PDB file of C-alpha atoms in Angstrom:
ATOM      1  CA  MET A   1     -38.233  67.916 186.998  1.00 92.00           C
ATOM      2  CA  TYR A   2     -37.406  68.802 183.411  1.00 95.00           C
ATOM      3  CA  SER A   3     -39.348  68.101 180.212  1.00 94.00           C
ATOM      4  CA  ILE A   4     -37.622  66.350 177.345  1.00 96.00           C
ATOM      5  CA  GLY A   5     -37.108  69.720 175.608  1.00 95.00           C
ATOM      6  CA  GLU A   6     -35.666  71.332 178.683  1.00 96.00           C
ATOM      7  CA  THR A   7     -33.388  68.357 179.237  1.00 96.00           C
ATOM      8  CA  ALA A   8     -32.208  68.385 175.632  1.00 96.00           C
ATOM      9  CA  LYS A   9     -31.208  72.069 175.966  1.00 97.00           C
ATOM     10  CA  LEU A  10     -29.532  71.509 179.381  1.00 96.00           C
ATOM     11  CA  VAL A  11     -27.254  68.674 178.131  1.00 96.00           C
ATOM     12  CA  GLY A  12     -26.893  69.781 174.489  1.00 96.00           C
ATOM     13  CA  LEU A  13     -28.616  66.822 172.876  1.00 96.00           C
ATOM     14  CA  SER A  14     -31.624  66.631 170.599  1.00 96.00           C
ATOM     15  CA  THR A  15     -34.949  65.297 171.828  1.00 96.00           C
ATOM     16  CA  TYR A  16     -34.508  62.603 169.163  1.00 97.00           C
ATOM     17  CA  THR A  17     -31.229  61.490 170.814  1.00 96.00           C
ATOM     18  CA  LEU A  18     -32.878  61.376 174.268  1.00 97.00           C
ATOM     19  CA  ARG A  19     -35.668  59.219 172.846  1.00 96.00           C
ATOM     20  CA  TYR A  20     -33.058  56.995 171.185  1.00 96.00           C
ATOM     21  CA  TYR A  21     -31.172  56.598 174.488  1.00 97.00           C
ATOM     22  CA  GLU A  22     -34.446  55.677 176.129  1.00 96.00           C
ATOM     23  CA  LYS A  23     -35.148  53.108 173.435  1.00 96.00           C
ATOM     24  CA  GLU A  24     -31.674  51.715 173.956  1.00 95.00           C
ATOM     25  CA  LYS A  25     -32.282  51.579 177.721  1.00 94.00           C
ATOM     26  CA  ILE A  26     -29.459  53.951 178.440  1.00 96.00           C
ATOM     27  CA  ILE A  27     -31.788  56.289 180.297  1.00 96.00           C
ATOM     28  CA  THR A  28     -35.205  55.713 181.793  1.00 94.00           C
ATOM     29  CA  PRO A  29     -37.024  58.976 182.460  1.00 95.00           C
ATOM     30  CA  HIS A  30     -39.966  59.252 184.813  1.00 94.00           C
ATOM     31  CA  ARG A  31     -43.434  59.646 183.357  1.00 94.00           C
ATOM     32  CA  ASN A  32     -45.960  62.171 184.661  1.00 93.00           C
ATOM     33  CA  ALA A  33     -49.732  61.615 184.875  1.00 92.00           C
ATOM     34  CA  ASN A  34     -50.047  62.518 181.170  1.00 92.00           C
ATOM     35  CA  GLY A  35     -47.324  60.003 180.165  1.00 92.00           C
ATOM     36  CA  GLU A  36     -44.813  62.732 179.334  1.00 93.00           C
ATOM     37  CA  ARG A  37     -41.145  62.141 180.045  1.00 94.00           C
ATOM     38  CA  GLU A  38     -39.688  63.908 183.020  1.00 95.00           C
ATOM     39  CA  PHE A  39     -35.992  64.109 183.907  1.00 96.00           C
ATOM     40  CA  ASP A  40     -34.446  64.894 187.252  1.00 96.00           C
ATOM     41  CA  GLU A  41     -30.943  65.995 188.307  1.00 96.00           C
ATOM     42  CA  GLN A  42     -29.747  62.374 188.416  1.00 96.00           C
ATOM     43  CA  HIS A  43     -30.842  61.944 184.821  1.00 96.00           C
ATOM     44  CA  ILE A  44     -28.990  65.090 183.841  1.00 97.00           C
ATOM     45  CA  ALA A  45     -25.782  63.891 185.587  1.00 96.00           C
ATOM     46  CA  TRP A  46     -26.093  60.466 183.936  1.00 96.00           C
ATOM     47  CA  LEU A  47     -26.623  62.031 180.487  1.00 97.00           C
ATOM     48  CA  ARG A  48     -23.561  64.214 180.945  1.00 97.00           C
ATOM     49  CA  PHE A  49     -21.526  61.103 181.729  1.00 96.00           C
ATOM     50  CA  VAL A  50     -22.964  59.315 178.670  1.00 96.00           C
ATOM     51  CA  ILE A  51     -22.038  62.334 176.551  1.00 96.00           C
ATOM     52  CA  ARG A  52     -18.438  62.137 177.807  1.00 95.00           C
ATOM     53  CA  LEU A  53     -18.330  58.415 177.001  1.00 95.00           C
ATOM     54  CA  LYS A  54     -19.674  59.075 173.513  1.00 95.00           C
ATOM     55  CA  ALA A  55     -17.102  61.853 173.036  1.00 94.00           C
ATOM     56  CA  THR A  56     -14.399  59.276 173.690  1.00 94.00           C
ATOM     57  CA  GLN A  57     -15.914  56.976 171.012  1.00 93.00           C
ATOM     58  CA  MET A  58     -17.476  54.457 173.330  1.00 95.00           C
ATOM     59  CA  PRO A  59     -20.071  52.590 171.247  1.00 95.00           C
ATOM     60  CA  VAL A  60     -23.741  52.785 172.285  1.00 95.00           C
ATOM     61  CA  ALA A  61     -23.701  49.020 172.823  1.00 95.00           C
ATOM     62  CA  GLN A  62     -20.957  49.392 175.480  1.00 96.00           C
ATOM     63  CA  ILE A  63     -22.762  52.301 177.091  1.00 97.00           C
ATOM     64  CA  ARG A  64     -25.912  50.132 177.215  1.00 96.00           C
ATOM     65  CA  GLU A  65     -23.899  47.269 178.745  1.00 96.00           C
ATOM     66  CA  TYR A  66     -22.447  49.605 181.356  1.00 96.00           C
ATOM     67  CA  THR A  67     -25.928  50.964 182.146  1.00 95.00           C
ATOM     68  CA  GLU A  68     -27.325  47.459 182.526  1.00 95.00           C
ATOM     69  CA  LEU A  69     -24.488  46.535 184.891  1.00 95.00           C
ATOM     70  CA  PHE A  70     -24.999  49.734 186.890  1.00 93.00           C
ATOM     71  CA  LEU A  71     -28.705  49.141 187.245  1.00 93.00           C
ATOM     72  CA  ALA A  72     -28.126  45.519 188.228  1.00 95.00           C
ATOM     73  CA  GLY A  73     -26.441  46.616 191.441  1.00 94.00           C
ATOM     74  CA  GLU A  74     -23.217  46.787 193.365  1.00 95.00           C
ATOM     75  CA  HIS A  75     -22.328  43.143 192.722  1.00 97.00           C
ATOM     76  CA  THR A  76     -21.527  44.161 189.115  1.00 96.00           C
ATOM     77  CA  ALA A  77     -18.791  46.591 190.164  1.00 97.00           C
ATOM     78  CA  PRO A  78     -15.993  44.267 188.976  1.00 97.00           C
ATOM     79  CA  GLN A  79     -17.526  44.027 185.477  1.00 97.00           C
ATOM     80  CA  ARG A  80     -18.040  47.805 185.349  1.00 96.00           C
ATOM     81  CA  VAL A  81     -14.465  48.416 186.348  1.00 97.00           C
ATOM     82  CA  GLU A  82     -13.249  46.036 183.651  1.00 97.00           C
ATOM     83  CA  LEU A  83     -15.428  47.726 181.017  1.00 96.00           C
ATOM     84  CA  LEU A  84     -14.174  51.177 182.000  1.00 96.00           C
ATOM     85  CA  GLN A  85     -10.554  49.976 182.200  1.00 97.00           C
ATOM     86  CA  ASN A  86     -10.852  48.528 178.644  1.00 97.00           C
ATOM     87  CA  HIS A  87     -12.261  51.825 177.444  1.00 96.00           C
ATOM     88  CA  GLN A  88      -9.520  53.752 179.218  1.00 97.00           C
ATOM     89  CA  ALA A  89      -6.910  51.608 177.410  1.00 97.00           C
ATOM     90  CA  PHE A  90      -8.644  52.451 174.130  1.00 96.00           C
ATOM     91  CA  ILE A  91      -8.554  56.168 174.990  1.00 96.00           C
ATOM     92  CA  GLN A  92      -4.826  55.969 175.880  1.00 96.00           C
ATOM     93  CA  GLU A  93      -4.138  54.337 172.508  1.00 96.00           C
ATOM     94  CA  GLN A  94      -6.073  57.060 170.744  1.00 95.00           C
ATOM     95  CA  LEU A  95      -4.120  59.736 172.638  1.00 95.00           C
ATOM     96  CA  GLN A  96      -0.818  58.179 171.553  1.00 96.00           C
ATOM     97  CA  ASN A  97      -2.013  58.079 167.921  1.00 95.00           C
ATOM     98  CA  LEU A  98      -3.226  61.686 168.117  1.00 94.00           C
ATOM     99  CA  THR A  99       0.089  62.800 169.646  1.00 94.00           C
ATOM    100  CA  SER A 100       2.013  61.115 166.864  1.00 94.00           C
ATOM    101  CA  VAL A 101      -0.126  62.676 164.156  1.00 95.00           C
ATOM    102  CA  GLU A 102       0.090  66.090 165.857  1.00 95.00           C
ATOM    103  CA  SER A 103       3.901  65.833 165.808  1.00 94.00           C
ATOM    104  CA  GLU A 104       3.855  64.993 162.135  1.00 95.00           C
ATOM    105  CA  LEU A 105       1.527  67.886 161.425  1.00 95.00           C
ATOM    106  CA  GLN A 106       3.761  70.258 163.381  1.00 95.00           C
ATOM    107  CA  TYR A 107       6.761  69.127 161.345  1.00 95.00           C
ATOM    108  CA  LYS A 108       4.920  69.738 158.092  1.00 95.00           C
ATOM    109  CA  ILE A 109       3.634  73.158 159.223  1.00 96.00           C
ATOM    110  CA  GLU A 110       7.131  74.280 160.238  1.00 95.00           C
ATOM    111  CA  ASN A 111       8.545  73.177 156.880  1.00 94.00           C
ATOM    112  CA  TYR A 112       5.799  75.008 154.950  1.00 94.00           C
ATOM    113  CA  GLU A 113       6.274  78.105 157.056  1.00 93.00           C
ATOM    114  CA  LYS A 114      10.045  78.024 156.238  1.00 92.00           C
ATOM    115  CA  LEU A 115       9.266  77.559 152.556  1.00 92.00           C
ATOM    116  CA  ILE A 116       6.809  80.448 152.601  1.00 91.00           C
ATOM    117  CA  ALA A 117       9.257  82.677 154.483  1.00 89.00           C
ATOM    118  CA  THR A 118      12.098  82.034 152.032  1.00 90.00           C
ATOM    119  CA  SER A 119       9.894  82.435 148.933  1.00 86.00           C
ATOM    120  CA  VAL A 120       8.477  85.715 150.122  1.00 70.00           C
ATOM    121  CA  LYS A 121      11.928  87.357 150.401  1.00 61.00           C
TER     122      LYS A 121
END
């Protein structure tokens, strides 16, 4: 079992964020006899998944919805798949946008490099 501080260091989040995720019912740590939060390996794995979802711009409300569906049981698998498929489509759209912007940036960089090369001579 890990304390909240140890967990924060392991997953790269602040203790404030862990408390926020608990408040939002995204994670439910165990409590020891003193009422202190304790996290196990399953919590760590779950938090790492949540971090990846956040990195792809999934809103906390959607992460909470996914969490609620997961905790409700296997019968919610179709809704979870739909939620993840919708987010995957969002990610694919973002990738297309980023690829387009990256191409434009590369074009600009090449033109500036040519301008710099010709003005240096």
